[in-house]
Coordinates of C-alpha atoms and ligand atoms in Angstrom, one line a residue:
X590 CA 0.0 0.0 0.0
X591 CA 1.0 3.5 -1.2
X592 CA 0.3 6.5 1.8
X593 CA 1.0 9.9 1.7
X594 CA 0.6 11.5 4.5
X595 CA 0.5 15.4 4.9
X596 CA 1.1 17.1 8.2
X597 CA 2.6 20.5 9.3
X598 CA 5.2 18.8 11.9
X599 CA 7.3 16.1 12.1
X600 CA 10.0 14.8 14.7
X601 CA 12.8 14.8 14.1
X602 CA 12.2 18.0 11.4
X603 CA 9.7 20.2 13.5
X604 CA 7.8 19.7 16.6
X605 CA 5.4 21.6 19.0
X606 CA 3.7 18.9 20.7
X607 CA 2.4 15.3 20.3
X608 CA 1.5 15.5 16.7
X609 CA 4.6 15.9 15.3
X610 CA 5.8 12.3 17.3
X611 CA 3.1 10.9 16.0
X612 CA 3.6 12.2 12.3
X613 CA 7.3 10.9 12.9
X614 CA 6.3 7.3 14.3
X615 CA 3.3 6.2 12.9
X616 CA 5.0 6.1 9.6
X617 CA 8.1 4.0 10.3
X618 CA 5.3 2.0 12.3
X619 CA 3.4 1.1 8.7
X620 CA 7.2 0.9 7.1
X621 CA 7.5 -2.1 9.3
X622 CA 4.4 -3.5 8.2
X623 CA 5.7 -3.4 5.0
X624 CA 3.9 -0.4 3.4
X625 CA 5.4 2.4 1.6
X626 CA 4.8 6.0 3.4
X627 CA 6.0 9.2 2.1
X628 CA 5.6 12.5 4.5
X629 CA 5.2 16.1 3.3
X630 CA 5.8 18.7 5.7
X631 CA 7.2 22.5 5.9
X632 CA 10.8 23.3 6.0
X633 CA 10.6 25.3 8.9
X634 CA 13.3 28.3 10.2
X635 CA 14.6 25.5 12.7
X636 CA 14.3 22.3 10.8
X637 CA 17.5 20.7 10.6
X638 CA 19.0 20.4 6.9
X639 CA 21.3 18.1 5.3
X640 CA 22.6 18.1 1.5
X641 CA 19.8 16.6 -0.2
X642 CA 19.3 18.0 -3.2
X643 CA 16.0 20.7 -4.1
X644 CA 14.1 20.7 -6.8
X645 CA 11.5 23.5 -8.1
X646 CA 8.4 23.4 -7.4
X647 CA 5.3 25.6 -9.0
X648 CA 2.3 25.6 -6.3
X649 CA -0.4 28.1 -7.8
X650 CA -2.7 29.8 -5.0
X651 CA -5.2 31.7 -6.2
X652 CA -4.0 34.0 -9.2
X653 CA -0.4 33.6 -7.2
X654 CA 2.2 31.4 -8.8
X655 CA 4.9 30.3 -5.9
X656 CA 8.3 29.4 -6.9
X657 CA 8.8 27.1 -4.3
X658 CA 11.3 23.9 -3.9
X659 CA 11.4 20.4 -2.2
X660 CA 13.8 18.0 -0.8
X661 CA 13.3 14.4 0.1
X662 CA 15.1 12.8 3.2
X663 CA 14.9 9.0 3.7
X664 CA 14.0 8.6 7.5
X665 CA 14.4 5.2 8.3
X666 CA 12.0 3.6 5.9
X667 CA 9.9 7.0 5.2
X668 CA 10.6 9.3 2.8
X669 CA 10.2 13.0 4.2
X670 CA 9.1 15.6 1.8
X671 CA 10.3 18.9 3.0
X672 CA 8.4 22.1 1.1
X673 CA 10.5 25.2 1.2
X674 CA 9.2 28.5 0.7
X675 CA 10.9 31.3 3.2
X676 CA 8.3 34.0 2.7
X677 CA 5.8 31.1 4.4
X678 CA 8.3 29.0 6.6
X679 CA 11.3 30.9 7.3
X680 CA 9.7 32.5 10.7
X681 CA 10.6 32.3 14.4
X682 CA 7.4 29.8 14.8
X683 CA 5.3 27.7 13.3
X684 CA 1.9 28.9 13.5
X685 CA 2.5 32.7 15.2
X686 CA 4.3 34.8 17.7
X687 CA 3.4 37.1 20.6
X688 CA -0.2 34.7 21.5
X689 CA -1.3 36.1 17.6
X690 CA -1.3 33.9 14.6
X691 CA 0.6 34.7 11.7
X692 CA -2.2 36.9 9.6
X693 CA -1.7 34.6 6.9
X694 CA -2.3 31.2 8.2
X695 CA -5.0 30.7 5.6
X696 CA -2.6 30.7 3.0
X697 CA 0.2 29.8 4.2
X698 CA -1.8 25.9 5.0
X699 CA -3.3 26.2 1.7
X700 CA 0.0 26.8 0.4
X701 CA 1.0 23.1 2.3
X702 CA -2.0 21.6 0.9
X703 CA -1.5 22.3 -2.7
X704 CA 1.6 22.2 -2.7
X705 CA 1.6 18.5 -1.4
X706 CA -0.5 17.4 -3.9
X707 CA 1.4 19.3 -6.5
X708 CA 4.6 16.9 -5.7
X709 CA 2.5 13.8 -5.5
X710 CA 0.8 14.6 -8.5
X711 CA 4.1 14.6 -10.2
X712 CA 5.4 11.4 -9.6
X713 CA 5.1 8.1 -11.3
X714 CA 3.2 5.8 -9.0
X715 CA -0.6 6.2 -7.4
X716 CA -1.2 6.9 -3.9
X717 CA -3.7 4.1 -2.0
X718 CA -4.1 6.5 0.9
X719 CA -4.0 10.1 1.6
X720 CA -4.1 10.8 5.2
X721 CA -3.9 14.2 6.6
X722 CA -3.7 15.8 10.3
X723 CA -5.0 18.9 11.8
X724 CA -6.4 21.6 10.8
X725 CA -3.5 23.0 8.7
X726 CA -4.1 19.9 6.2
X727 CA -7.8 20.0 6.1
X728 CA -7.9 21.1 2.4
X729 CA -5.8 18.5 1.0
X730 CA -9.1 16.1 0.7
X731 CA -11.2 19.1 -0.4
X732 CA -8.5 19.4 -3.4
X733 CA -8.4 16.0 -4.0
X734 CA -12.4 16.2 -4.6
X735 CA -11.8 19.1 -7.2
X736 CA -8.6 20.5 -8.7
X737 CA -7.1 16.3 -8.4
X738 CA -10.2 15.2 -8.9
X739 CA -9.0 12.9 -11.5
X740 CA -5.4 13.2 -11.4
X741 CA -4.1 9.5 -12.3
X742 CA -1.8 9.6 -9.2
X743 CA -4.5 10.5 -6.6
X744 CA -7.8 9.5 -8.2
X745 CA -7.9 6.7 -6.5
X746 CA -6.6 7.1 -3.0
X747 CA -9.0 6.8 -0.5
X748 CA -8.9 9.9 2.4
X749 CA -8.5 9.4 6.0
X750 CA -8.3 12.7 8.4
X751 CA -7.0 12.2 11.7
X752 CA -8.5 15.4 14.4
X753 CA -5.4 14.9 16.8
X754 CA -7.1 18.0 19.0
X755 CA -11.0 19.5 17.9
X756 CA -9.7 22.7 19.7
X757 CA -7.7 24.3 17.0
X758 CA -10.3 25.1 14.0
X759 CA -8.3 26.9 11.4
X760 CA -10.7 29.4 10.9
X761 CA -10.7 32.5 8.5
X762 CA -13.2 35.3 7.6
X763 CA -14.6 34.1 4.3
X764 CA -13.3 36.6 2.5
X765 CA -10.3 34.3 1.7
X766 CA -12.1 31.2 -0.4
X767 CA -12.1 33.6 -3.6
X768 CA -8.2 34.5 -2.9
X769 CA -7.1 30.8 -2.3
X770 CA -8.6 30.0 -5.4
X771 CA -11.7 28.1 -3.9
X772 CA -14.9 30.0 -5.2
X773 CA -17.9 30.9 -2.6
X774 CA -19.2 27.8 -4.0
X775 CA -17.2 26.7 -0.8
X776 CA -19.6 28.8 1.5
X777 CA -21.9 25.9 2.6
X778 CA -22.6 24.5 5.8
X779 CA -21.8 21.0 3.9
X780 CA -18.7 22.2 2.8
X781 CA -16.1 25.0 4.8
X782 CA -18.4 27.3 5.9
X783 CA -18.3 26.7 10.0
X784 CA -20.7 29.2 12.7
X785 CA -19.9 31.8 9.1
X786 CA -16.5 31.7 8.6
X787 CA -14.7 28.8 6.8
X788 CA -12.9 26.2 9.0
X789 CA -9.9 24.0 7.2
X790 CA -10.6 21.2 10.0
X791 CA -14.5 21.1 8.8
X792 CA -12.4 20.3 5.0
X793 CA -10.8 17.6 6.6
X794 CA -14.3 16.4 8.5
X795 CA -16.2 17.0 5.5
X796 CA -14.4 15.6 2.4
X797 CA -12.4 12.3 3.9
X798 CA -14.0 8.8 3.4
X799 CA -12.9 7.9 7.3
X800 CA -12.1 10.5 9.8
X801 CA -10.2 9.6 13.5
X802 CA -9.3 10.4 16.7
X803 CA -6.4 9.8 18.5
X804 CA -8.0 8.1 21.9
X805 CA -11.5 6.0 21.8
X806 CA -12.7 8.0 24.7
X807 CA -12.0 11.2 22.8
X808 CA -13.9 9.5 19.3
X809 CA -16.6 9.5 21.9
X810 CA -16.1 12.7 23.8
X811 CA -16.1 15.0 20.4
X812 CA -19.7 13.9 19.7
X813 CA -20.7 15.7 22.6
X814 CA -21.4 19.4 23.7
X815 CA -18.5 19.6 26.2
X816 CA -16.0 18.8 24.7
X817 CA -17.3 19.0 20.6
X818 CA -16.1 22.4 20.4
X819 CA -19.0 23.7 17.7
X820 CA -18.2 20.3 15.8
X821 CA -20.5 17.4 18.2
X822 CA -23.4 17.7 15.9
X823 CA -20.9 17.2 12.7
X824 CA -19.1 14.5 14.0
X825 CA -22.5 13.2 15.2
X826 CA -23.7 12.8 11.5
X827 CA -20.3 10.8 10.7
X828 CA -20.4 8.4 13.5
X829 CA -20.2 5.4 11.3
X830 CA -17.0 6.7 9.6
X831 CA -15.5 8.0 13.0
X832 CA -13.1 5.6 15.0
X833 CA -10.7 6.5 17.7
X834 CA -7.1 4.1 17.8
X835 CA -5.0 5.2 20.7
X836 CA -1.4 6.8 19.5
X837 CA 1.6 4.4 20.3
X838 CA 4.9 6.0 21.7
X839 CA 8.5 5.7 20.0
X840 CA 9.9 2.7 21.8
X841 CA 13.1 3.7 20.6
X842 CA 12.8 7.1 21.2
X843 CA 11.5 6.4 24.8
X844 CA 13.2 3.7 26.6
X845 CA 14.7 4.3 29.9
X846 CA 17.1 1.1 29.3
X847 CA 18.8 3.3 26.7
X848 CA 18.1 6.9 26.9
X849 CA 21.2 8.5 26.1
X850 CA 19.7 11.8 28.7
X851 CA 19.3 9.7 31.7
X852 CA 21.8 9.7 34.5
X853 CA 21.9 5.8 34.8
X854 CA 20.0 3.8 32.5
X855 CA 17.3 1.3 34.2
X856 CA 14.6 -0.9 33.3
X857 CA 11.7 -3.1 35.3
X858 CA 14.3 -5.0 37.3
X859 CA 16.7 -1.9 37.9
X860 CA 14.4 0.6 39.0
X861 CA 16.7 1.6 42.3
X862 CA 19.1 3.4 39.8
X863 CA 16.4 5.9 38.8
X864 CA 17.3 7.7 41.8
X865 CA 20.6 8.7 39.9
X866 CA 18.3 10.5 37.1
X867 CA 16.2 11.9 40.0
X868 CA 19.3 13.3 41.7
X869 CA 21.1 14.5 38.8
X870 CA 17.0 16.0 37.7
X871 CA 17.1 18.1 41.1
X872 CA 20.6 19.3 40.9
X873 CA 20.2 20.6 37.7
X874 CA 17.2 23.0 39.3
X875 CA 19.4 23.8 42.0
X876 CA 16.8 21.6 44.2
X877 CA 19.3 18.9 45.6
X878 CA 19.2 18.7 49.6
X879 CA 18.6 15.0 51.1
X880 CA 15.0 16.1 52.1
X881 CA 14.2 17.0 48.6
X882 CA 15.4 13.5 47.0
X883 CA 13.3 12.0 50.2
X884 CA 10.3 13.6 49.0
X885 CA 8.6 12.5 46.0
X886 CA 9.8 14.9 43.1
X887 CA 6.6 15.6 40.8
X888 CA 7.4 16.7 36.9
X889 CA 5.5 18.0 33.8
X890 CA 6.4 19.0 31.0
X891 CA 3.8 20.7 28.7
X892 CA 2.6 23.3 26.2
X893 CA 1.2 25.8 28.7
X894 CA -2.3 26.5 27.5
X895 CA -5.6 26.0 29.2
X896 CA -6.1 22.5 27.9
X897 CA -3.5 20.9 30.0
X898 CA -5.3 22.1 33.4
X899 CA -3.1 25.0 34.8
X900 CA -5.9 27.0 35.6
X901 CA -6.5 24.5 38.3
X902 CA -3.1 24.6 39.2
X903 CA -3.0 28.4 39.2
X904 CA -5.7 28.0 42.4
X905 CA -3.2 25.8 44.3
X906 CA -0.7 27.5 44.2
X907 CA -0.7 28.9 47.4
X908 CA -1.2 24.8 48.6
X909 CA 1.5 23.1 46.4
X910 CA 4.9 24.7 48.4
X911 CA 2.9 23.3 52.0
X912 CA 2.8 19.3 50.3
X913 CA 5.4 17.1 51.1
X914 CA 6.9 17.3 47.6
X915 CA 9.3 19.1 44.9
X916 CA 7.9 20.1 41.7
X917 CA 9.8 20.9 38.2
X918 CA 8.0 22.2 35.5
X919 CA 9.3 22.4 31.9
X920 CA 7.0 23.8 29.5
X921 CA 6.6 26.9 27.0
X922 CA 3.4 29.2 26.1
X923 CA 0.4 31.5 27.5
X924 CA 2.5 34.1 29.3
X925 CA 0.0 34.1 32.1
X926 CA 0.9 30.4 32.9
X927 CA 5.1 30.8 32.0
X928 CA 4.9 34.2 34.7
X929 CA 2.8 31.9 37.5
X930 CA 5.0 28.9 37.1
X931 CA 8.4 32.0 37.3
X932 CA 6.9 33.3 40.5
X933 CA 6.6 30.0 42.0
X934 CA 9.7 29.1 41.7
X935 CA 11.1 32.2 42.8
X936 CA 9.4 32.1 46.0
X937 CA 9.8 28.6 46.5
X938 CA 13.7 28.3 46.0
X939 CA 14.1 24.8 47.4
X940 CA 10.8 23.3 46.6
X941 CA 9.7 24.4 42.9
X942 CA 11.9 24.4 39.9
X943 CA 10.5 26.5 36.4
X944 CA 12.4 26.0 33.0
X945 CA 9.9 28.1 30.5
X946 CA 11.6 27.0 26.9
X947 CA 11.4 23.7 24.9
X948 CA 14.0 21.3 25.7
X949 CA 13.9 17.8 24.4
X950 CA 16.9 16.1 26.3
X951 CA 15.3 17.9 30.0
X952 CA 11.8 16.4 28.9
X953 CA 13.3 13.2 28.6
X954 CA 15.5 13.9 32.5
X955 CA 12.1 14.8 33.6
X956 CA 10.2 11.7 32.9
X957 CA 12.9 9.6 34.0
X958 CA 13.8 11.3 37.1
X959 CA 10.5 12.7 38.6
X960 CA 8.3 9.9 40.4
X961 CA 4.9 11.5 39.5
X962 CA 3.7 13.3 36.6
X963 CA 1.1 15.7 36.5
X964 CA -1.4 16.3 34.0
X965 CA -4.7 17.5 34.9
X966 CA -6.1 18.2 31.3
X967 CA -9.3 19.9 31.1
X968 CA -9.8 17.8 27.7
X969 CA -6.9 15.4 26.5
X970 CA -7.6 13.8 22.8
X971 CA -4.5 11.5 23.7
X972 CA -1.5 12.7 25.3
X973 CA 1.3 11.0 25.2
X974 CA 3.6 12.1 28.3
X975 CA 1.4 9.9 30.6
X976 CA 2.9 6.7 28.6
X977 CA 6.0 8.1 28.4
X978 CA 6.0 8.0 32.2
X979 CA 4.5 5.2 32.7
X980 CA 7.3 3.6 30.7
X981 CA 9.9 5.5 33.2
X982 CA 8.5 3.9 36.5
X983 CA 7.0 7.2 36.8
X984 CA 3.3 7.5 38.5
X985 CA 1.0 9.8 36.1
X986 CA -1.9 11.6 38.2
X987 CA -4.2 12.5 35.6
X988 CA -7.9 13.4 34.9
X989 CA -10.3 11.0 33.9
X990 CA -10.9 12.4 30.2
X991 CA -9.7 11.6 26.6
X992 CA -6.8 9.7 26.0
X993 CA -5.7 9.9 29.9
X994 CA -8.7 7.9 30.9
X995 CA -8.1 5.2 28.2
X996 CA -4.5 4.8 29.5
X997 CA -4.0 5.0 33.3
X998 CA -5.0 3.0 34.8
X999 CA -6.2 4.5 38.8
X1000 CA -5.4 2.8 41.8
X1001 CA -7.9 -0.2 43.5
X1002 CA -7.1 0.2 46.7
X1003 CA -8.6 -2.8 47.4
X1004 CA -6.4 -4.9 45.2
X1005 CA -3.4 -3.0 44.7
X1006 CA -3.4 -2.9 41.4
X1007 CA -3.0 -0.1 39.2
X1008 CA -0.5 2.6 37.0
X1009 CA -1.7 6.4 38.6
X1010 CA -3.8 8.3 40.3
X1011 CA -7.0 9.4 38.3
X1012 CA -9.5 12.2 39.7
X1013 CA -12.8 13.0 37.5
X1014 CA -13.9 17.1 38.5
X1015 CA -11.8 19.5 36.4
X1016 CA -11.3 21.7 40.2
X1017 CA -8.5 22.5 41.9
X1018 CA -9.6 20.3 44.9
X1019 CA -10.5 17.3 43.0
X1020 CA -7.0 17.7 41.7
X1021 CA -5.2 18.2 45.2
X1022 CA -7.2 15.2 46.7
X1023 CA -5.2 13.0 44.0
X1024 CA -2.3 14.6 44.1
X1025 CA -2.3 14.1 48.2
X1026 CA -3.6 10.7 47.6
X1027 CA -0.2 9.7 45.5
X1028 CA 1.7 11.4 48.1
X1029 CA 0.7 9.2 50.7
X1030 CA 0.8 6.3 48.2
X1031 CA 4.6 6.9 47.8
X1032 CA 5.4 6.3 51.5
X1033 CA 4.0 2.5 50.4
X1034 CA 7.4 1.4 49.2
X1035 CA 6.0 -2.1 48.0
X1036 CA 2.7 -0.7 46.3
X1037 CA 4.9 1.5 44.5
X1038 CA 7.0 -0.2 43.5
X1039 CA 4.4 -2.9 41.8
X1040 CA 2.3 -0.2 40.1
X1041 CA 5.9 1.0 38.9
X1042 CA 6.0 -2.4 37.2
X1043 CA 2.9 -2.6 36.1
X1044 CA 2.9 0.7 34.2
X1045 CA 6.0 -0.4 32.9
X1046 CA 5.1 -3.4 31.5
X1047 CA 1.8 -1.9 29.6
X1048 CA 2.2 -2.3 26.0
X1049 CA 1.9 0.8 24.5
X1050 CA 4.2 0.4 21.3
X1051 CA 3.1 1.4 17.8
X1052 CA 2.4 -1.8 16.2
X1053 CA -1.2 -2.6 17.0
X1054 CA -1.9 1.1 16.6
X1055 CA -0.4 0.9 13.0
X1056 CA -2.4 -1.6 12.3
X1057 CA -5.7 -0.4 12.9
X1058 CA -4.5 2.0 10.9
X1059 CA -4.2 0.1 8.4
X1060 CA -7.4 -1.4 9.0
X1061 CA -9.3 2.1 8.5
X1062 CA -7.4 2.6 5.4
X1063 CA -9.2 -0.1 3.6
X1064 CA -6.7 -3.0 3.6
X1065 CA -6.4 -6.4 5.2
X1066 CA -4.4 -6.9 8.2
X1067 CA -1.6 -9.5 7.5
Ligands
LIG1869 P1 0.2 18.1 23.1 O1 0.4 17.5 21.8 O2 -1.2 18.4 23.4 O3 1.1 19.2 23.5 P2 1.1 15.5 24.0 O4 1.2 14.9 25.4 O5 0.4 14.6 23.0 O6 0.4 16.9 24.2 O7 2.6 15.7 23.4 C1 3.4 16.7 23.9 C2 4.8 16.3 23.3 O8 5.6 17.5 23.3 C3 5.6 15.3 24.2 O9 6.5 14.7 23.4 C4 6.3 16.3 25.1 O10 7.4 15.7 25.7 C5 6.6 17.4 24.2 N1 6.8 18.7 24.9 C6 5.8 19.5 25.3 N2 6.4 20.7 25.8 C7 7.7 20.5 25.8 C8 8.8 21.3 26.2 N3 8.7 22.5 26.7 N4 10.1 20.8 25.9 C9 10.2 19.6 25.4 N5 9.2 18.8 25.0 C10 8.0 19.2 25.2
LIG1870 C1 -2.7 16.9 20.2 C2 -3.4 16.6 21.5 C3 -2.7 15.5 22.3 C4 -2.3 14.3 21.4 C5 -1.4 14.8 20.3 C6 -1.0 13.8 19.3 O1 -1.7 17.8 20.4 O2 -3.5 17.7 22.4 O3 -3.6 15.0 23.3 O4 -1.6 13.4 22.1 O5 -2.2 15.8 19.5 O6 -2.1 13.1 18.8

């Protein structure tokens, strides 16, 4: 089977958050499986170059011709298609600066879209699949239904969108459809035309055969009024082509036995050396004292927006320095949140540590040294720290929702068994009775330890994911 997939991030090329490890691993994951997968993304300001040569590339938008170019990179098993244009790409973000999108987000995603399609249009062999992410792809099946409508390398692929988080709409005033080229005859409530402006991720809903999710609990969550965001009813009317298949992690990418960033590697049956990773985590914050690496250290790293619950912790944070417990925080965003989390650590010298910035190699110290994770989303569609620290021994509190529910498991007291500490109310007390509930928990060395274990030994590689991918794509599963 042929794929192309589309996407406006990709590890290791560009990242923000979880799609772009997802756009990186589900590919090799169906490379495995023996299907062929080729990637087109943005070259990005950031995104790391080698000597591969470019080629020109005509994307018309509109009544605009771009000169743009593309470069192909062969990522184990995947080829990345990297589309370079400066005036779109060559900025100091991705999608905007300051809190403000970039004005011309509209075209800037239309540009990716067309300009996709544009490459695989000019190859030699047809496409099975074309599967897109996001928002910022959600006209490349709208395309596909009109300008490629019968281009022979497309014609026949079959569309798959994948909503990895309903939250961000891609909406634009209307005025843009004649500018991109895509006539008012766009303008329908059947079509682009979302609460009267147009919405790219309504392209994607409305024009793929098969549409997913990235959790079951979230397929199941966006047909409803909380958490739908303006799209429940939509999605309501596609049920039957809606499916949810949980997103793996990178096994190789994530393994505490060899992550190059840890202090001392460990595994299942070496967890006492994680204390060298938790040692080495609290130095580096200038936390290190023998009370601090007594307590139980608690770690997130996160995009700091309202999704991932920091309003709730914004009304603790009076409570969190009186807890038995360091925290370290590594995350990047809303200035309100990067300022609280600043403050805190400011006034809490020995007992809260702040880096605002994006840091792979600390994310990766931070999962394996902390020994609970905190993420109280207010909606989750997946998330994929929780199973990146359930992998490192380390205990995720969580809220019940999204793709947090369908993966931690909460703690039966009554048996012992479990992999975190799950609370249901988005408030801050529902939140602190967890987090004190884990607290307590920690001083049970041998409970601990076993729900240690047991989160490390949950499967959550990519392989069965890949192939329900596969699976929604139309093909049989070998
Ligand atoms: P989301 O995509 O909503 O941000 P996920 O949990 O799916 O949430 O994925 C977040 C990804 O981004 C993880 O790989 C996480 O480690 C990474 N990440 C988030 N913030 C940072 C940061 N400040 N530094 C390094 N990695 C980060
Ligand atoms: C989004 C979601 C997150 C998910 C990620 C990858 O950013 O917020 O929950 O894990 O996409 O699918």
């Amino acid at each position: 089977m042929r794929v192309l997939m589309v996407a406006s991030e990709v590890t290791p090329f560009s990242k923000t958050g979880g799609l772009a490890d997802v756009t990186g691993a589900l590919p090799r994951a169906l490379a495995r499986l023996g299907h062929t997968v080729d990637v087109v993304v943005p070259a990005y300001r950031d995104t790391p170059l080698d000597e591969s040569p470019r080629r020109p590339l005509n994307v018309t938008i509109g009544s605009t011709m771009h000169a743009a170019e593309v470069s192909e990179h062969l990522v184990s098993g995947v080829r990345i298609v990297l589309l370079h244009h400066d005036g779109f790409f060559d900025r100091a973000s991705l999608y905007g600066e300051g809190g403000e999108d970039y004005a011309d987000n509209a075209e800037r995603f239309a540009f990716l879209a067309r300009g996709a399609l544009e490459w695989a249009a000019s190859g030699t062999e047809p496409y099975d699949v074309v599967h897109t992410h996001d928002w910022q792809t959600g006209l490349v099946p709208v395309l596909l239904r009109h300008a490629f409508a019968s281009h022979p390398q497309l014609a026949q692929a079959t569309t798959v969108h994948t909503i990895h988080n309903l939250a961000y709409q891609g909406t634009f005033d209307a005025s843009w459809l004649p500018r991109l080229g895509l006539g008012w005859g766009m303008f329908r409530p059947d079509a682009l035309e979302f609460w009267g402006r147009v919405s790219y991720l309504k392209g994607g809903i409305m024009f793929s055969r098969r549409i997913t999710t990235v959790s079951r609990r979230y397929a199941v969550e966006v047909q409803t009024e909380e958490f739908g965001c303006g799209f429940d009813g939509i999605l309501k009317t596609r049920a039957a082509d809606l499916s949810g298949i949980l997103n793996g992690i990178d096994y190789d990418e994530w393994n505490p036995a060899t992550d190059p960033h840890l202090a001392e590697p460990f595994d299942a049956l070496t967890l006492d050396r994680k204390v060298a990773t938790k040692r080495a985590l609290l130095d580096e914050f200038g936390l290190l004292s023998p009370a601090a690496l007594e307590r139980p250290l608690v770690g997130l790293v996160s995009r700091l927006v309202d999704q991932k619950g920091f309003d709730l912790i914004a009304g603790l944070v009076d409570v969190f320095p009186t807890l038995p417990a360091t925290f370290v925080l590594l995350g990047t965003g809303d200035k309100r949140y990067e300022d609280m989390w600043r403050t805190l650590a400011s006034r809490y010298p020995d007992q809260v540590g702040a880096r605002i910035g994006f840091n792979e190699a600390l994310a990766h110290r931070v999962e394996g040294g902390a020994d609970l994770f905190l993420m109280p989303s207010r909606f989750e569609p997946c998330g994929l720290n929780q199973m990146y620290s359930s992998r490192y021994g380390t205990l995720p509190v969580v809220r019940a929702v999204g793709g947090l529910a369908d993966t931690v498991e909460n703690l039966d007291v009554a048996t012992g068994l479990g992999t975190g500490f799950v609370f249901d109310t988005y408030s801050p007390a529902a939140l602190l009775e967890a987090l004190q509930w884990a607290l307590d928990t920690y001083r049970n060395r041998t409970l601990w330890r076993a729900m240690q274990v047991a989160g490390m030994s949950k499967d959550f590689s990519w392989d069965a994911s890949a192939r329900e991918y596969v699976k929604v794509y139309g093909w049989p599963v070998a």
